[in-house]
mmCIF file with all atom_site columns, C-alpha atoms in Angstrom:
data_model
loop_
_atom_site.group_PDB
_atom_site.id
_atom_site.type_symbol
_atom_site.label_atom_id
_atom_site.label_alt_id
_atom_site.label_comp_id
_atom_site.label_asym_id
_atom_site.label_entity_id
_atom_site.label_seq_id
_atom_site.pdbx_PDB_ins_code
_atom_site.Cartn_x
_atom_site.Cartn_y
_atom_site.Cartn_z
_atom_site.occupancy
_atom_site.B_iso_or_equiv
_atom_site.pdbx_formal_charge
_atom_site.auth_seq_id
_atom_site.auth_comp_id
_atom_site.auth_asym_id
_atom_site.auth_atom_id
_atom_site.pdbx_PDB_model_num
ATOM 1  C CA . MET C 1 1  ? -0.123 -0.258 0.044   1.00 46.00 ? 21  MET C CA 1
ATOM 2  C CA . ARG C 1 2  ? 2.867  2.270  0.988   1.00 56.00 ? 22  ARG C CA 1
ATOM 3  C CA . ILE C 1 3  ? 3.977  1.761  -2.570  1.00 58.00 ? 23  ILE C CA 1
ATOM 4  C CA . ASP C 1 4  ? 1.189  3.101  -4.223  1.00 57.00 ? 24  ASP C CA 1
ATOM 5  C CA . ASN C 1 5  ? 1.008  6.234  -2.292  1.00 56.00 ? 25  ASN C CA 1
ATOM 6  C CA . ILE C 1 6  ? 4.406  7.095  -2.990  1.00 60.00 ? 26  ILE C CA 1
ATOM 7  C CA . ALA C 1 7  ? 3.693  6.449  -6.718  1.00 52.00 ? 27  ALA C CA 1
ATOM 8  C CA . ALA C 1 8  ? 0.338  8.215  -6.869  1.00 52.00 ? 28  ALA C CA 1
ATOM 9  C CA . LEU C 1 9  ? 2.499  11.466 -4.845  1.00 51.00 ? 29  LEU C CA 1
ATOM 10 C CA . VAL C 1 10 ? 5.233  10.968 -7.560  1.00 51.00 ? 30  VAL C CA 1
ATOM 11 C CA . LEU C 1 11 ? 2.745  11.422 -10.201 1.00 50.00 ? 31  LEU C CA 1
ATOM 12 C CA . LEU C 1 12 ? 0.752  14.113 -8.623  1.00 52.00 ? 32  LEU C CA 1
ATOM 13 C CA . LEU C 1 13 ? 3.923  16.186 -8.629  1.00 51.00 ? 33  LEU C CA 1
ATOM 14 C CA . VAL C 1 14 ? 5.084  15.704 -11.945 1.00 50.00 ? 34  VAL C CA 1
ATOM 15 C CA . PHE C 1 15 ? 1.610  16.799 -13.354 1.00 50.00 ? 35  PHE C CA 1
ATOM 16 C CA . ILE C 1 16 ? 1.579  19.659 -11.156 1.00 50.00 ? 36  ILE C CA 1
ATOM 17 C CA . ALA C 1 17 ? 4.929  20.699 -12.538 1.00 49.00 ? 37  ALA C CA 1
ATOM 18 C CA . VAL C 1 18 ? 4.731  20.213 -16.136 1.00 51.00 ? 38  VAL C CA 1
ATOM 19 C CA . PRO C 1 19 ? 4.053  23.797 -17.192 1.00 58.00 ? 39  PRO C CA 1
ATOM 20 C CA . VAL C 1 20 ? 7.449  24.396 -15.467 1.00 61.00 ? 40  VAL C CA 1
ATOM 21 C CA . ALA C 1 21 ? 9.064  22.011 -17.658 1.00 59.00 ? 41  ALA C CA 1
ATOM 22 C CA . ALA C 1 22 ? 7.107  23.046 -20.441 1.00 65.00 ? 42  ALA C CA 1
ATOM 23 C CA . ASP C 1 23 ? 8.910  26.318 -20.796 1.00 86.00 ? 43  ASP C CA 1
ATOM 24 C CA . GLY C 1 24 ? 12.393 25.138 -20.084 1.00 92.00 ? 44  GLY C CA 1
ATOM 25 C CA . SER C 1 25 ? 12.866 27.024 -17.040 1.00 94.00 ? 45  SER C CA 1
ATOM 26 C CA . PHE C 1 26 ? 13.692 24.174 -14.743 1.00 96.00 ? 46  PHE C CA 1
ATOM 27 C CA . ASP C 1 27 ? 16.219 22.694 -17.160 1.00 96.00 ? 47  ASP C CA 1
ATOM 28 C CA . ARG C 1 28 ? 17.845 26.083 -17.440 1.00 96.00 ? 48  ARG C CA 1
ATOM 29 C CA . PHE C 1 29 ? 18.029 26.514 -13.767 1.00 97.00 ? 49  PHE C CA 1
ATOM 30 C CA . LYS C 1 30 ? 19.631 22.966 -13.431 1.00 97.00 ? 50  LYS C CA 1
ATOM 31 C CA . ALA C 1 31 ? 22.047 23.758 -16.190 1.00 97.00 ? 51  ALA C CA 1
ATOM 32 C CA . LEU C 1 32 ? 23.230 26.922 -14.571 1.00 97.00 ? 52  LEU C CA 1
ATOM 33 C CA . HIS C 1 33 ? 23.552 25.740 -11.086 1.00 97.00 ? 53  HIS C CA 1
ATOM 34 C CA . GLY C 1 34 ? 24.680 22.266 -12.041 1.00 97.00 ? 54  GLY C CA 1
ATOM 35 C CA . LYS C 1 35 ? 21.671 20.716 -10.335 1.00 97.00 ? 55  LYS C CA 1
ATOM 36 C CA . LYS C 1 36 ? 21.353 17.009 -10.070 1.00 97.00 ? 56  LYS C CA 1
ATOM 37 C CA . TYR C 1 37 ? 18.932 15.029 -7.949  1.00 98.00 ? 57  TYR C CA 1
ATOM 38 C CA . ALA C 1 38 ? 18.801 11.566 -6.477  1.00 97.00 ? 58  ALA C CA 1
ATOM 39 C CA . ASN C 1 39 ? 15.237 10.136 -8.281  1.00 97.00 ? 59  ASN C CA 1
ATOM 40 C CA . ASP C 1 40 ? 12.403 11.435 -10.436 1.00 96.00 ? 60  ASP C CA 1
ATOM 41 C CA . ALA C 1 41 ? 10.382 11.677 -7.155  1.00 96.00 ? 61  ALA C CA 1
ATOM 42 C CA . GLU C 1 42 ? 13.128 14.337 -6.010  1.00 97.00 ? 62  GLU C CA 1
ATOM 43 C CA . GLU C 1 43 ? 13.185 15.961 -9.204  1.00 97.00 ? 63  GLU C CA 1
ATOM 44 C CA . ALA C 1 44 ? 9.420  15.912 -9.266  1.00 96.00 ? 64  ALA C CA 1
ATOM 45 C CA . TYR C 1 45 ? 9.462  17.922 -5.914  1.00 97.00 ? 65  TYR C CA 1
ATOM 46 C CA . ARG C 1 46 ? 12.461 20.246 -6.731  1.00 97.00 ? 66  ARG C CA 1
ATOM 47 C CA . MET C 1 47 ? 10.587 21.284 -10.028 1.00 96.00 ? 67  MET C CA 1
ATOM 48 C CA . ARG C 1 48 ? 7.329  22.094 -7.758  1.00 96.00 ? 68  ARG C CA 1
ATOM 49 C CA . THR C 1 49 ? 8.925  24.052 -5.529  1.00 97.00 ? 69  THR C CA 1
ATOM 50 C CA . PHE C 1 50 ? 11.087 25.920 -8.052  1.00 97.00 ? 70  PHE C CA 1
ATOM 51 C CA . LYS C 1 51 ? 7.725  26.891 -9.315  1.00 96.00 ? 71  LYS C CA 1
ATOM 52 C CA . ILE C 1 52 ? 6.143  28.060 -6.178  1.00 96.00 ? 72  ILE C CA 1
ATOM 53 C CA . ASN C 1 53 ? 9.599  30.124 -5.453  1.00 97.00 ? 73  ASN C CA 1
ATOM 54 C CA . LEU C 1 54 ? 9.431  31.465 -9.170  1.00 96.00 ? 74  LEU C CA 1
ATOM 55 C CA . ASP C 1 55 ? 5.875  32.570 -8.824  1.00 96.00 ? 75  ASP C CA 1
ATOM 56 C CA . ALA C 1 56 ? 6.099  34.403 -5.688  1.00 96.00 ? 76  ALA C CA 1
ATOM 57 C CA . ILE C 1 57 ? 9.294  35.952 -7.292  1.00 96.00 ? 77  ILE C CA 1
ATOM 58 C CA . LYS C 1 58 ? 7.550  37.331 -10.076 1.00 96.00 ? 78  LYS C CA 1
ATOM 59 C CA . ALA C 1 59 ? 4.496  38.096 -7.792  1.00 96.00 ? 79  ALA C CA 1
ATOM 60 C CA . HIS C 1 60 ? 7.059  40.298 -5.716  1.00 96.00 ? 80  HIS C CA 1
ATOM 61 C CA . ASN C 1 61 ? 8.840  42.018 -8.962  1.00 97.00 ? 81  ASN C CA 1
ATOM 62 C CA . SER C 1 62 ? 5.214  43.181 -10.329 1.00 97.00 ? 82  SER C CA 1
ATOM 63 C CA . LYS C 1 63 ? 4.375  45.485 -7.325  1.00 97.00 ? 83  LYS C CA 1
ATOM 64 C CA . PRO C 1 64 ? 5.112  48.835 -8.404  1.00 95.00 ? 84  PRO C CA 1
ATOM 65 C CA . ASN C 1 65 ? 6.063  50.348 -5.250  1.00 95.00 ? 85  ASN C CA 1
ATOM 66 C CA . ARG C 1 66 ? 8.914  47.500 -3.967  1.00 94.00 ? 86  ARG C CA 1
ATOM 67 C CA . ALA C 1 67 ? 11.394 48.468 -2.405  1.00 96.00 ? 87  ALA C CA 1
ATOM 68 C CA . TYR C 1 68 ? 13.678 45.978 -3.732  1.00 96.00 ? 88  TYR C CA 1
ATOM 69 C CA . ASP C 1 69 ? 13.548 43.089 -6.963  1.00 97.00 ? 89  ASP C CA 1
ATOM 70 C CA . LEU C 1 70 ? 14.163 39.200 -6.186  1.00 96.00 ? 90  LEU C CA 1
ATOM 71 C CA . GLY C 1 71 ? 15.256 37.114 -8.509  1.00 95.00 ? 91  GLY C CA 1
ATOM 72 C CA . GLU C 1 72 ? 16.534 33.334 -8.789  1.00 95.00 ? 92  GLU C CA 1
ATOM 73 C CA . SER C 1 73 ? 19.473 31.788 -7.321  1.00 95.00 ? 93  SER C CA 1
ATOM 74 C CA . GLN C 1 74 ? 21.256 27.979 -6.566  1.00 95.00 ? 94  GLN C CA 1
ATOM 75 C CA . PHE C 1 75 ? 18.040 27.826 -3.747  1.00 96.00 ? 95  PHE C CA 1
ATOM 76 C CA . THR C 1 76 ? 15.101 28.606 -5.809  1.00 97.00 ? 96  THR C CA 1
ATOM 77 C CA . ASP C 1 77 ? 14.778 24.468 -5.963  1.00 97.00 ? 97  ASP C CA 1
ATOM 78 C CA . THR C 1 78 ? 14.544 24.623 -1.955  1.00 96.00 ? 98  THR C CA 1
ATOM 79 C CA . THR C 1 79 ? 11.616 25.833 0.502   1.00 96.00 ? 99  THR C CA 1
ATOM 80 C CA . GLU C 1 80 ? 12.218 28.303 3.150   1.00 93.00 ? 100 GLU C CA 1
ATOM 81 C CA . ASN C 1 81 ? 12.524 25.827 5.785   1.00 93.00 ? 101 ASN C CA 1
ATOM 82 C CA . GLU C 1 82 ? 15.306 23.928 4.042   1.00 93.00 ? 102 GLU C CA 1
ATOM 83 C CA . PHE C 1 83 ? 17.205 27.129 3.259   1.00 91.00 ? 103 PHE C CA 1
ATOM 84 C CA . GLU C 1 84 ? 17.109 28.461 6.786   1.00 90.00 ? 104 GLU C CA 1
ATOM 85 C CA . SER C 1 85 ? 18.293 25.242 8.025   1.00 89.00 ? 105 SER C CA 1
ATOM 86 C CA . LYS C 1 86 ? 21.378 25.437 5.560   1.00 84.00 ? 106 LYS C CA 1
ATOM 87 C CA . LEU C 1 87 ? 22.173 28.625 6.926   1.00 82.00 ? 107 LEU C CA 1
ATOM 88 C CA . SER C 1 88 ? 21.895 27.595 10.396  1.00 75.00 ? 108 SER C CA 1
ATOM 89 C CA . PHE C 1 89 ? 24.870 27.225 12.699  1.00 66.00 ? 109 PHE C CA 1
ATOM 90 C CA . TYR C 1 90 ? 23.261 25.469 15.699  1.00 59.00 ? 110 TYR C CA 1
#
């Protein structure tokens, strides 16, 4: 039963992430930053996270009175919690 749940989750993540793959932005991101993932499930998860973060970047940068711009970095495929834990010293 657990394998069925994992397979369903992977398919869902791939289905959700297809628009990002179709425009090539995730492939360009991976090439630029030398990203390699352990398996298809992790790649689907990172693609979805990348899309969420990219949408947030675009939404922020579309605000006319913003004080600063956001952009992609080597961390665009990580969640906020993952990013914070990478920078945590304790």
